[in-house]
PDB file of C-alpha atoms in Angstrom:
ATOM      1  CA  MET A   1       0.000   0.000   0.000  1.00 92.00           C
ATOM      2  CA  LYS A   2       1.260   3.471  -0.877  1.00 91.00           C
ATOM      3  CA  SER A   3       2.539   5.335   2.163  1.00 91.00           C
ATOM      4  CA  PHE A   4       0.794   8.468   3.403  1.00 96.00           C
ATOM      5  CA  GLU A   5       1.051  10.947   6.254  1.00 96.00           C
ATOM      6  CA  THR A   6      -1.450  11.992   8.888  1.00 97.00           C
ATOM      7  CA  THR A   7      -2.294  15.668   9.263  1.00 97.00           C
ATOM      8  CA  THR A   8      -3.732  15.727  12.793  1.00 96.00           C
ATOM      9  CA  LYS A   9      -2.286  14.732  16.154  1.00 96.00           C
ATOM     10  CA  LEU A  10      -3.614  11.957  18.315  1.00 96.00           C
ATOM     11  CA  MET A  11      -5.136  12.729  21.686  1.00 94.00           C
ATOM     12  CA  SER A  12      -3.682  10.910  24.696  1.00 94.00           C
ATOM     13  CA  HIS A  13      -6.415   8.273  24.840  1.00 95.00           C
ATOM     14  CA  GLN A  14      -6.047   7.622  21.110  1.00 96.00           C
ATOM     15  CA  CYS A  15      -2.315   7.038  21.642  1.00 97.00           C
ATOM     16  CA  GLU A  16      -3.237   4.522  24.342  1.00 97.00           C
ATOM     17  CA  ALA A  17      -5.657   2.811  21.970  1.00 97.00           C
ATOM     18  CA  VAL A  18      -3.036   2.473  19.222  1.00 98.00           C
ATOM     19  CA  ALA A  19      -0.411   1.224  21.672  1.00 97.00           C
ATOM     20  CA  LYS A  20      -2.820  -1.396  23.040  1.00 97.00           C
ATOM     21  CA  ILE A  21      -3.890  -2.781  19.647  1.00 98.00           C
ATOM     22  CA  LEU A  22      -0.593  -2.524  17.763  1.00 97.00           C
ATOM     23  CA  PRO A  23       1.134  -5.686  19.117  1.00 96.00           C
ATOM     24  CA  SER A  24      -1.650  -7.918  17.754  1.00 96.00           C
ATOM     25  CA  ARG A  25      -2.893  -8.412  14.202  1.00 97.00           C
ATOM     26  CA  VAL A  26      -6.496  -8.219  15.403  1.00 98.00           C
ATOM     27  CA  GLY A  27      -8.177  -5.832  17.803  1.00 98.00           C
ATOM     28  CA  ALA A  28     -11.309  -4.051  18.962  1.00 98.00           C
ATOM     29  CA  LEU A  29     -11.752  -0.366  19.700  1.00 98.00           C
ATOM     30  CA  PHE A  30     -14.765  -0.118  21.985  1.00 97.00           C
ATOM     31  CA  MET A  31     -14.844   3.678  22.197  1.00 96.00           C
ATOM     32  CA  ASP A  32     -17.804   5.983  22.713  1.00 93.00           C
ATOM     33  CA  MET A  33     -19.031   8.102  19.841  1.00 90.00           C
ATOM     34  CA  GLY A  34     -17.015  11.304  19.746  1.00 89.00           C
ATOM     35  CA  THR A  35     -13.855   9.844  21.269  1.00 93.00           C
ATOM     36  CA  GLY A  36     -12.120   9.467  17.901  1.00 94.00           C
ATOM     37  CA  LYS A  37     -12.008   5.738  17.185  1.00 97.00           C
ATOM     38  CA  THR A  38     -11.856   6.459  13.442  1.00 97.00           C
ATOM     39  CA  ARG A  39      -8.708   8.538  13.928  1.00 97.00           C
ATOM     40  CA  ALA A  40      -7.133   5.750  15.981  1.00 98.00           C
ATOM     41  CA  ALA A  41      -7.969   3.227  13.238  1.00 98.00           C
ATOM     42  CA  ILE A  42      -6.367   5.474  10.615  1.00 98.00           C
ATOM     43  CA  GLU A  43      -3.202   5.636  12.714  1.00 98.00           C
ATOM     44  CA  LEU A  44      -3.036   1.843  12.852  1.00 98.00           C
ATOM     45  CA  VAL A  45      -3.361   1.736   9.063  1.00 98.00           C
ATOM     46  CA  LYS A  46      -0.583   4.309   8.655  1.00 97.00           C
ATOM     47  CA  ILE A  47       1.816   2.347  10.874  1.00 97.00           C
ATOM     48  CA  ARG A  48       1.095  -0.873   8.978  1.00 97.00           C
ATOM     49  CA  SER A  49       0.882   0.644   5.479  1.00 96.00           C
ATOM     50  CA  LYS A  50       4.071  -1.084   4.285  1.00 95.00           C
ATOM     51  CA  LYS A  51       2.725  -4.493   5.318  1.00 96.00           C
ATOM     52  CA  ILE A  52      -0.700  -4.292   3.656  1.00 97.00           C
ATOM     53  CA  SER A  53      -2.056  -4.041   0.122  1.00 96.00           C
ATOM     54  CA  LYS A  54      -5.241  -2.109   0.835  1.00 97.00           C
ATOM     55  CA  VAL A  55      -7.849  -1.206   3.461  1.00 98.00           C
ATOM     56  CA  VAL A  56     -11.402  -2.516   3.123  1.00 98.00           C
ATOM     57  CA  TRP A  57     -13.577  -0.531   5.519  1.00 98.00           C
ATOM     58  CA  PHE A  58     -17.035  -1.981   6.152  1.00 98.00           C
ATOM     59  CA  CYS A  59     -19.483   0.454   7.745  1.00 98.00           C
ATOM     60  CA  PRO A  60     -23.220   1.202   7.775  1.00 97.00           C
ATOM     61  CA  VAL A  61     -24.298   2.695   4.445  1.00 96.00           C
ATOM     62  CA  SER A  62     -25.256   5.935   6.209  1.00 96.00           C
ATOM     63  CA  LEU A  63     -21.630   6.393   7.375  1.00 97.00           C
ATOM     64  CA  LYS A  64     -19.831   5.855   4.067  1.00 97.00           C
ATOM     65  CA  GLU A  65     -19.498   9.569   3.287  1.00 97.00           C
ATOM     66  CA  THR A  66     -18.445  10.267   6.874  1.00 97.00           C
ATOM     67  CA  ILE A  67     -15.614   7.710   6.695  1.00 98.00           C
ATOM     68  CA  LYS A  68     -14.415   9.218   3.424  1.00 98.00           C
ATOM     69  CA  TYR A  69     -14.483  12.690   4.962  1.00 97.00           C
ATOM     70  CA  GLU A  70     -12.517  11.496   8.010  1.00 97.00           C
ATOM     71  CA  ILE A  71      -9.823   9.884   5.845  1.00 98.00           C
ATOM     72  CA  LEU A  72      -9.425  13.065   3.786  1.00 98.00           C
ATOM     73  CA  LYS A  73      -9.443  15.196   6.936  1.00 97.00           C
ATOM     74  CA  HIS A  74      -6.779  13.257   8.834  1.00 97.00           C
ATOM     75  CA  THR A  75      -4.436  12.129   6.032  1.00 97.00           C
ATOM     76  CA  THR A  76      -2.633  13.349   2.921  1.00 97.00           C
ATOM     77  CA  CYS A  77      -4.665  10.908   0.802  1.00 97.00           C
ATOM     78  CA  SER A  78      -6.687  12.337  -2.084  1.00 97.00           C
ATOM     79  CA  GLU A  79     -10.148  11.413  -3.331  1.00 96.00           C
ATOM     80  CA  GLN A  80      -8.520   9.223  -5.993  1.00 96.00           C
ATOM     81  CA  ASP A  81      -7.093   7.061  -3.198  1.00 97.00           C
ATOM     82  CA  ILE A  82     -10.590   6.260  -1.886  1.00 98.00           C
ATOM     83  CA  TYR A  83     -13.274   4.199  -3.601  1.00 98.00           C
ATOM     84  CA  MET A  84     -16.794   3.865  -2.225  1.00 97.00           C
ATOM     85  CA  PHE A  85     -18.897   0.911  -3.305  1.00 97.00           C
ATOM     86  CA  ASP A  86     -22.173   1.982  -4.945  1.00 94.00           C
ATOM     87  CA  ALA A  87     -24.993   0.712  -7.136  1.00 91.00           C
ATOM     88  CA  LYS A  88     -22.647   0.450 -10.144  1.00 93.00           C
ATOM     89  CA  THR A  89     -19.882  -1.515  -8.417  1.00 95.00           C
ATOM     90  CA  LYS A  90     -19.030  -4.878  -9.980  1.00 94.00           C
ATOM     91  CA  SER A  91     -16.085  -7.220  -9.612  1.00 92.00           C
ATOM     92  CA  ASN A  92     -14.703  -6.138 -13.007  1.00 92.00           C
ATOM     93  CA  ASN A  93     -14.931  -2.379 -12.524  1.00 93.00           C
ATOM     94  CA  VAL A  94     -13.388  -1.776  -9.078  1.00 95.00           C
ATOM     95  CA  PRO A  95     -10.527   0.717  -9.589  1.00 95.00           C
ATOM     96  CA  ASP A  96      -7.127   0.627  -7.931  1.00 95.00           C
ATOM     97  CA  ALA A  97      -7.244   2.525  -4.643  1.00 97.00           C
ATOM     98  CA  MET A  98      -5.836   2.518  -1.127  1.00 97.00           C
ATOM     99  CA  TRP A  99      -9.088   2.676   0.791  1.00 98.00           C
ATOM    100  CA  TYR A 100     -12.308   0.851  -0.134  1.00 98.00           C
ATOM    101  CA  ILE A 101     -15.481   1.794   1.761  1.00 98.00           C
ATOM    102  CA  VAL A 102     -18.244  -0.813   1.673  1.00 98.00           C
ATOM    103  CA  GLY A 103     -21.754  -0.634   3.141  1.00 97.00           C
ATOM    104  CA  ILE A 104     -22.401  -3.485   5.585  1.00 97.00           C
ATOM    105  CA  GLU A 105     -26.063  -3.761   4.562  1.00 96.00           C
ATOM    106  CA  SER A 106     -25.011  -4.079   0.917  1.00 96.00           C
ATOM    107  CA  ILE A 107     -23.147  -7.296   1.659  1.00 96.00           C
ATOM    108  CA  SER A 108     -26.419  -9.048   2.456  1.00 94.00           C
ATOM    109  CA  GLY A 109     -28.655  -7.024   0.144  1.00 93.00           C
ATOM    110  CA  SER A 110     -26.577  -7.043  -3.049  1.00 94.00           C
ATOM    111  CA  ASN A 111     -24.861 -10.161  -4.380  1.00 95.00           C
ATOM    112  CA  ARG A 112     -23.125  -7.926  -6.933  1.00 95.00           C
ATOM    113  CA  GLU A 113     -21.407  -5.815  -4.264  1.00 96.00           C
ATOM    114  CA  ALA A 114     -20.804  -8.882  -2.093  1.00 96.00           C
ATOM    115  CA  CYS A 115     -18.921 -10.617  -4.920  1.00 96.00           C
ATOM    116  CA  ALA A 116     -16.919  -7.458  -5.602  1.00 97.00           C
ATOM    117  CA  ALA A 117     -15.872  -7.277  -1.948  1.00 97.00           C
ATOM    118  CA  TYR A 118     -14.992 -10.976  -1.890  1.00 97.00           C
ATOM    119  CA  ASN A 119     -12.754 -10.652  -4.955  1.00 96.00           C
ATOM    120  CA  LEU A 120     -11.149  -7.494  -3.563  1.00 96.00           C
ATOM    121  CA  ILE A 121      -9.950  -8.853  -0.210  1.00 97.00           C
ATOM    122  CA  ASP A 122      -6.662 -10.745  -0.247  1.00 96.00           C
ATOM    123  CA  ASP A 123      -4.300 -12.082   2.406  1.00 96.00           C
ATOM    124  CA  ASP A 124      -2.527  -8.717   2.715  1.00 97.00           C
ATOM    125  CA  SER A 125      -5.673  -6.647   3.219  1.00 97.00           C
ATOM    126  CA  PHE A 126      -6.535  -4.714   6.363  1.00 98.00           C
ATOM    127  CA  VAL A 127     -10.256  -5.249   7.001  1.00 98.00           C
ATOM    128  CA  ILE A 128     -12.105  -2.908   9.348  1.00 98.00           C
ATOM    129  CA  VAL A 129     -15.710  -3.323  10.486  1.00 98.00           C
ATOM    130  CA  ASP A 130     -17.067  -0.030  11.762  1.00 97.00           C
ATOM    131  CA  GLU A 131     -20.104  -0.197  14.069  1.00 97.00           C
ATOM    132  CA  SER A 132     -19.407  -3.894  14.498  1.00 97.00           C
ATOM    133  CA  SER A 133     -22.693  -4.377  16.362  1.00 95.00           C
ATOM    134  CA  TYR A 134     -24.098  -4.672  12.807  1.00 96.00           C
ATOM    135  CA  ILE A 135     -22.495  -8.124  12.608  1.00 97.00           C
ATOM    136  CA  LYS A 136     -23.500  -9.347  16.080  1.00 95.00           C
ATOM    137  CA  GLY A 137     -26.098 -11.789  14.732  1.00 94.00           C
ATOM    138  CA  HIS A 138     -24.312 -15.091  14.205  1.00 93.00           C
ATOM    139  CA  LYS A 139     -26.869 -16.289  11.630  1.00 93.00           C
ATOM    140  CA  ALA A 140     -27.055 -13.039   9.648  1.00 95.00           C
ATOM    141  CA  LYS A 141     -25.924 -13.272   6.029  1.00 96.00           C
ATOM    142  CA  ARG A 142     -23.770 -10.153   6.295  1.00 97.00           C
ATOM    143  CA  THR A 143     -22.058 -11.543   9.411  1.00 97.00           C
ATOM    144  CA  GLU A 144     -21.270 -14.846   7.733  1.00 97.00           C
ATOM    145  CA  ARG A 145     -20.069 -13.234   4.516  1.00 97.00           C
ATOM    146  CA  ILE A 146     -17.843 -10.546   6.041  1.00 98.00           C
ATOM    147  CA  THR A 147     -16.321 -13.057   8.476  1.00 97.00           C
ATOM    148  CA  PHE A 148     -15.646 -15.504   5.636  1.00 97.00           C
ATOM    149  CA  TYR A 149     -14.155 -12.835   3.354  1.00 97.00           C
ATOM    150  CA  ALA A 150     -11.709 -11.648   6.027  1.00 97.00           C
ATOM    151  CA  ARG A 151     -10.762 -15.022   7.482  1.00 95.00           C
ATOM    152  CA  ASN A 152      -7.247 -15.063   5.989  1.00 94.00           C
ATOM    153  CA  CYS A 153      -6.382 -11.369   5.755  1.00 95.00           C
ATOM    154  CA  ARG A 154      -3.358 -10.020   7.601  1.00 92.00           C
ATOM    155  CA  TYR A 155      -5.093  -7.481   9.879  1.00 98.00           C
ATOM    156  CA  ARG A 156      -8.645  -7.186  11.238  1.00 98.00           C
ATOM    157  CA  LEU A 157     -10.162  -4.462  13.401  1.00 98.00           C
ATOM    158  CA  ILE A 158     -13.632  -3.747  14.770  1.00 98.00           C
ATOM    159  CA  LEU A 159     -14.936  -0.392  15.996  1.00 98.00           C
ATOM    160  CA  THR A 160     -18.029   0.333  18.054  1.00 97.00           C
ATOM    161  CA  GLY A 161     -19.242   2.295  21.035  1.00 94.00           C
ATOM    162  CA  THR A 162     -21.821  -0.363  21.969  1.00 91.00           C
ATOM    163  CA  PRO A 163     -20.259  -3.846  21.803  1.00 91.00           C
ATOM    164  CA  ILE A 164     -23.091  -5.262  23.924  1.00 91.00           C
ATOM    165  CA  SER A 165     -26.561  -3.908  23.223  1.00 85.00           C
ATOM    166  CA  GLN A 166     -28.717  -6.925  24.118  1.00 87.00           C
ATOM    167  CA  GLY A 167     -26.472  -9.262  26.081  1.00 90.00           C
ATOM    168  CA  TYR A 168     -23.201 -11.173  26.151  1.00 93.00           C
ATOM    169  CA  GLU A 169     -24.335 -13.132  23.111  1.00 94.00           C
ATOM    170  CA  ASP A 170     -23.481 -10.020  21.072  1.00 94.00           C
ATOM    171  CA  LEU A 171     -19.769 -10.619  21.710  1.00 96.00           C
ATOM    172  CA  TYR A 172     -19.507 -13.962  19.968  1.00 96.00           C
ATOM    173  CA  SER A 173     -19.785 -12.938  16.303  1.00 97.00           C
ATOM    174  CA  GLN A 174     -17.706  -9.790  16.758  1.00 97.00           C
ATOM    175  CA  MET A 175     -14.869 -11.773  18.330  1.00 97.00           C
ATOM    176  CA  ARG A 176     -15.227 -14.590  15.805  1.00 97.00           C
ATOM    177  CA  PHE A 177     -14.659 -12.053  13.025  1.00 97.00           C
ATOM    178  CA  LEU A 178     -11.346 -11.152  14.663  1.00 97.00           C
ATOM    179  CA  SER A 179     -10.387 -14.764  15.415  1.00 96.00           C
ATOM    180  CA  PRO A 180     -12.227 -17.821  16.765  1.00 95.00           C
ATOM    181  CA  LYS A 181      -9.158 -18.417  18.948  1.00 95.00           C
ATOM    182  CA  ILE A 182      -9.985 -15.390  21.133  1.00 97.00           C
ATOM    183  CA  LEU A 183     -13.014 -16.981  22.810  1.00 96.00           C
ATOM    184  CA  GLY A 184     -11.983 -20.519  21.918  1.00 95.00           C
ATOM    185  CA  TYR A 185     -15.280 -21.654  20.395  1.00 94.00           C
ATOM    186  CA  ASN A 186     -15.801 -22.846  16.824  1.00 90.00           C
ATOM    187  CA  SER A 187     -19.556 -22.300  16.870  1.00 94.00           C
ATOM    188  CA  PHE A 188     -22.162 -20.139  18.564  1.00 95.00           C
ATOM    189  CA  TYR A 189     -23.756 -23.258  20.036  1.00 94.00           C
ATOM    190  CA  SER A 190     -20.542 -24.180  21.871  1.00 95.00           C
ATOM    191  CA  PHE A 191     -20.366 -20.610  23.154  1.00 96.00           C
ATOM    192  CA  ALA A 192     -24.016 -20.705  24.243  1.00 94.00           C
ATOM    193  CA  ALA A 193     -23.621 -24.061  26.000  1.00 94.00           C
ATOM    194  CA  ASN A 194     -20.914 -22.576  28.215  1.00 94.00           C
ATOM    195  CA  HIS A 195     -22.213 -19.076  28.797  1.00 95.00           C
ATOM    196  CA  LEU A 196     -25.934 -18.677  28.081  1.00 94.00           C
ATOM    197  CA  GLU A 197     -28.995 -19.891  29.942  1.00 93.00           C
ATOM    198  CA  TYR A 198     -32.261 -20.074  28.004  1.00 93.00           C
ATOM    199  CA  HIS A 199     -35.846 -19.820  29.221  1.00 92.00           C
ATOM    200  CA  PRO A 200     -37.344 -23.309  29.763  1.00 91.00           C
ATOM    201  CA  LYS A 201     -40.598 -22.419  27.980  1.00 90.00           C
ATOM    202  CA  PHE A 202     -39.787 -19.694  25.454  1.00 91.00           C
ATOM    203  CA  ARG A 203     -37.342 -21.015  22.871  1.00 87.00           C
ATOM    204  CA  GLY A 204     -34.435 -18.707  22.099  1.00 86.00           C
ATOM    205  CA  LEU A 205     -35.086 -16.353  25.020  1.00 90.00           C
ATOM    206  CA  ILE A 206     -31.849 -15.829  26.964  1.00 92.00           C
ATOM    207  CA  VAL A 207     -32.438 -15.218  30.656  1.00 92.00           C
ATOM    208  CA  LYS A 208     -28.912 -15.282  32.094  1.00 93.00           C
ATOM    209  CA  ALA A 209     -25.218 -15.242  31.160  1.00 93.00           C
ATOM    210  CA  HIS A 210     -22.577 -17.332  32.947  1.00 94.00           C
ATOM    211  CA  ASN A 211     -18.781 -17.146  33.295  1.00 93.00           C
ATOM    212  CA  THR A 212     -18.738 -13.515  32.226  1.00 94.00           C
ATOM    213  CA  VAL A 213     -15.483 -12.853  34.080  1.00 94.00           C
ATOM    214  CA  TYR A 214     -13.881 -15.511  31.885  1.00 94.00           C
ATOM    215  CA  LEU A 215     -15.200 -13.800  28.734  1.00 95.00           C
ATOM    216  CA  ALA A 216     -13.861 -10.425  29.865  1.00 94.00           C
ATOM    217  CA  ALA A 217     -10.442 -11.940  30.529  1.00 96.00           C
ATOM    218  CA  LYS A 218     -10.343 -13.612  27.107  1.00 96.00           C
ATOM    219  CA  ILE A 219     -11.094 -10.438  25.134  1.00 97.00           C
ATOM    220  CA  LYS A 220      -9.045  -8.055  27.298  1.00 96.00           C
ATOM    221  CA  PRO A 221      -5.684  -8.475  25.462  1.00 97.00           C
ATOM    222  CA  TYR A 222      -7.312  -7.528  22.155  1.00 97.00           C
ATOM    223  CA  THR A 223      -9.613  -4.742  23.321  1.00 97.00           C
ATOM    224  CA  TYR A 224      -9.293  -1.065  24.144  1.00 97.00           C
ATOM    225  CA  GLN A 225     -12.328   0.512  25.777  1.00 96.00           C
ATOM    226  CA  VAL A 226     -12.961   4.100  26.831  1.00 95.00           C
ATOM    227  CA  THR A 227     -15.951   6.344  27.473  1.00 93.00           C
ATOM    228  CA  LYS A 228     -16.352  10.072  26.937  1.00 89.00           C
ATOM    229  CA  ASP A 229     -16.297  10.743  30.659  1.00 87.00           C
ATOM    230  CA  GLU A 230     -12.986   8.917  31.013  1.00 90.00           C
ATOM    231  CA  CYS A 231     -11.062  10.637  28.242  1.00 87.00           C
ATOM    232  CA  LEU A 232     -12.577  14.041  27.544  1.00 81.00           C
ATOM    233  CA  ASN A 233     -12.561  17.010  29.886  1.00 78.00           C
ATOM    234  CA  LEU A 234     -16.210  17.882  29.432  1.00 67.00           C
ATOM    235  CA  PRO A 235     -18.160  20.212  31.719  1.00 69.00           C
ATOM    236  CA  PRO A 236     -21.091  18.700  33.636  1.00 75.00           C
ATOM    237  CA  LYS A 237     -24.504  18.788  31.985  1.00 73.00           C
ATOM    238  CA  LEU A 238     -26.682  21.785  32.822  1.00 82.00           C
ATOM    239  CA  PHE A 239     -30.411  21.466  33.305  1.00 88.00           C
ATOM    240  CA  ASP A 240     -32.955  24.278  33.228  1.00 90.00           C
ATOM    241  CA  SER A 241     -36.758  24.464  33.132  1.00 92.00           C
ATOM    242  CA  ARG A 242     -38.499  26.642  30.576  1.00 92.00           C
ATOM    243  CA  TYR A 243     -42.263  27.223  30.598  1.00 94.00           C
ATOM    244  CA  PHE A 244     -44.409  28.112  27.616  1.00 92.00           C
ATOM    245  CA  SER A 245     -47.963  28.017  26.337  1.00 94.00           C
ATOM    246  CA  MET A 246     -49.015  25.992  23.303  1.00 94.00           C
ATOM    247  CA  THR A 247     -51.143  27.388  20.530  1.00 95.00           C
ATOM    248  CA  PRO A 248     -54.522  25.649  19.977  1.00 95.00           C
ATOM    249  CA  GLU A 249     -53.034  23.851  16.944  1.00 96.00           C
ATOM    250  CA  GLN A 250     -50.050  22.665  18.952  1.00 95.00           C
ATOM    251  CA  ARG A 251     -52.317  21.534  21.805  1.00 95.00           C
ATOM    252  CA  ARG A 252     -54.472  19.463  19.404  1.00 95.00           C
ATOM    253  CA  ALA A 253     -51.353  17.824  17.935  1.00 95.00           C
ATOM    254  CA  TYR A 254     -49.961  17.185  21.420  1.00 94.00           C
ATOM    255  CA  GLU A 255     -53.160  15.582  22.674  1.00 94.00           C
ATOM    256  CA  GLN A 256     -53.420  13.481  19.517  1.00 93.00           C
ATOM    257  CA  ALA A 257     -49.832  12.219  19.982  1.00 93.00           C
TER     258      ALA A 257
END
């Protein structure tokens, strides 16, 4: 991959994130929105640029433009160095670039874009899954495809501020994308048998998680986690009460709602 320079400095917590993830080929940045996990990911790419062929950045479709903007903002890369998958993307028309931005939803919704992504990723690729909670469902087509595509690539990274939104079951697929060796289970059912308790009457309803300390210890070497309160010097929230009168039209709408 062609070398490039960054144009902005890392904050102290971003330096900690890079230092934590750098020794391993796989890692997870569990950082709150606004703490700069994208900038930390870009730094990891820069450091490893001589060891990789390209970056394939999976993200929600709604964030594709944002990721492109962040890359242009923080690096010396030009627009020609970035290619965003779109409705015209096919395996035979993907141009040479450094960064490829792919919508996660497109991997399950478009076989055309899915095939293009599959043919693009090689052993020397750096694959990033942004908002990795999008691949938490172990049976989801996009989870299975993205995990399969990246299984042999040199570097893998996941980014999210909410690694667990429903329960500990959300961790399995995200960690499996990085490496099945992290948790030590080859299937979700093995993971569930050791860590999840299901309702005796309602099939599929998880009521309790077990051995969670063990899970935390297994993912700790590969994970950097920080919240806004821990890393940013933000003033406390201010609360104030304001009183007003609604117009008759507003009152009718309010009562109807």
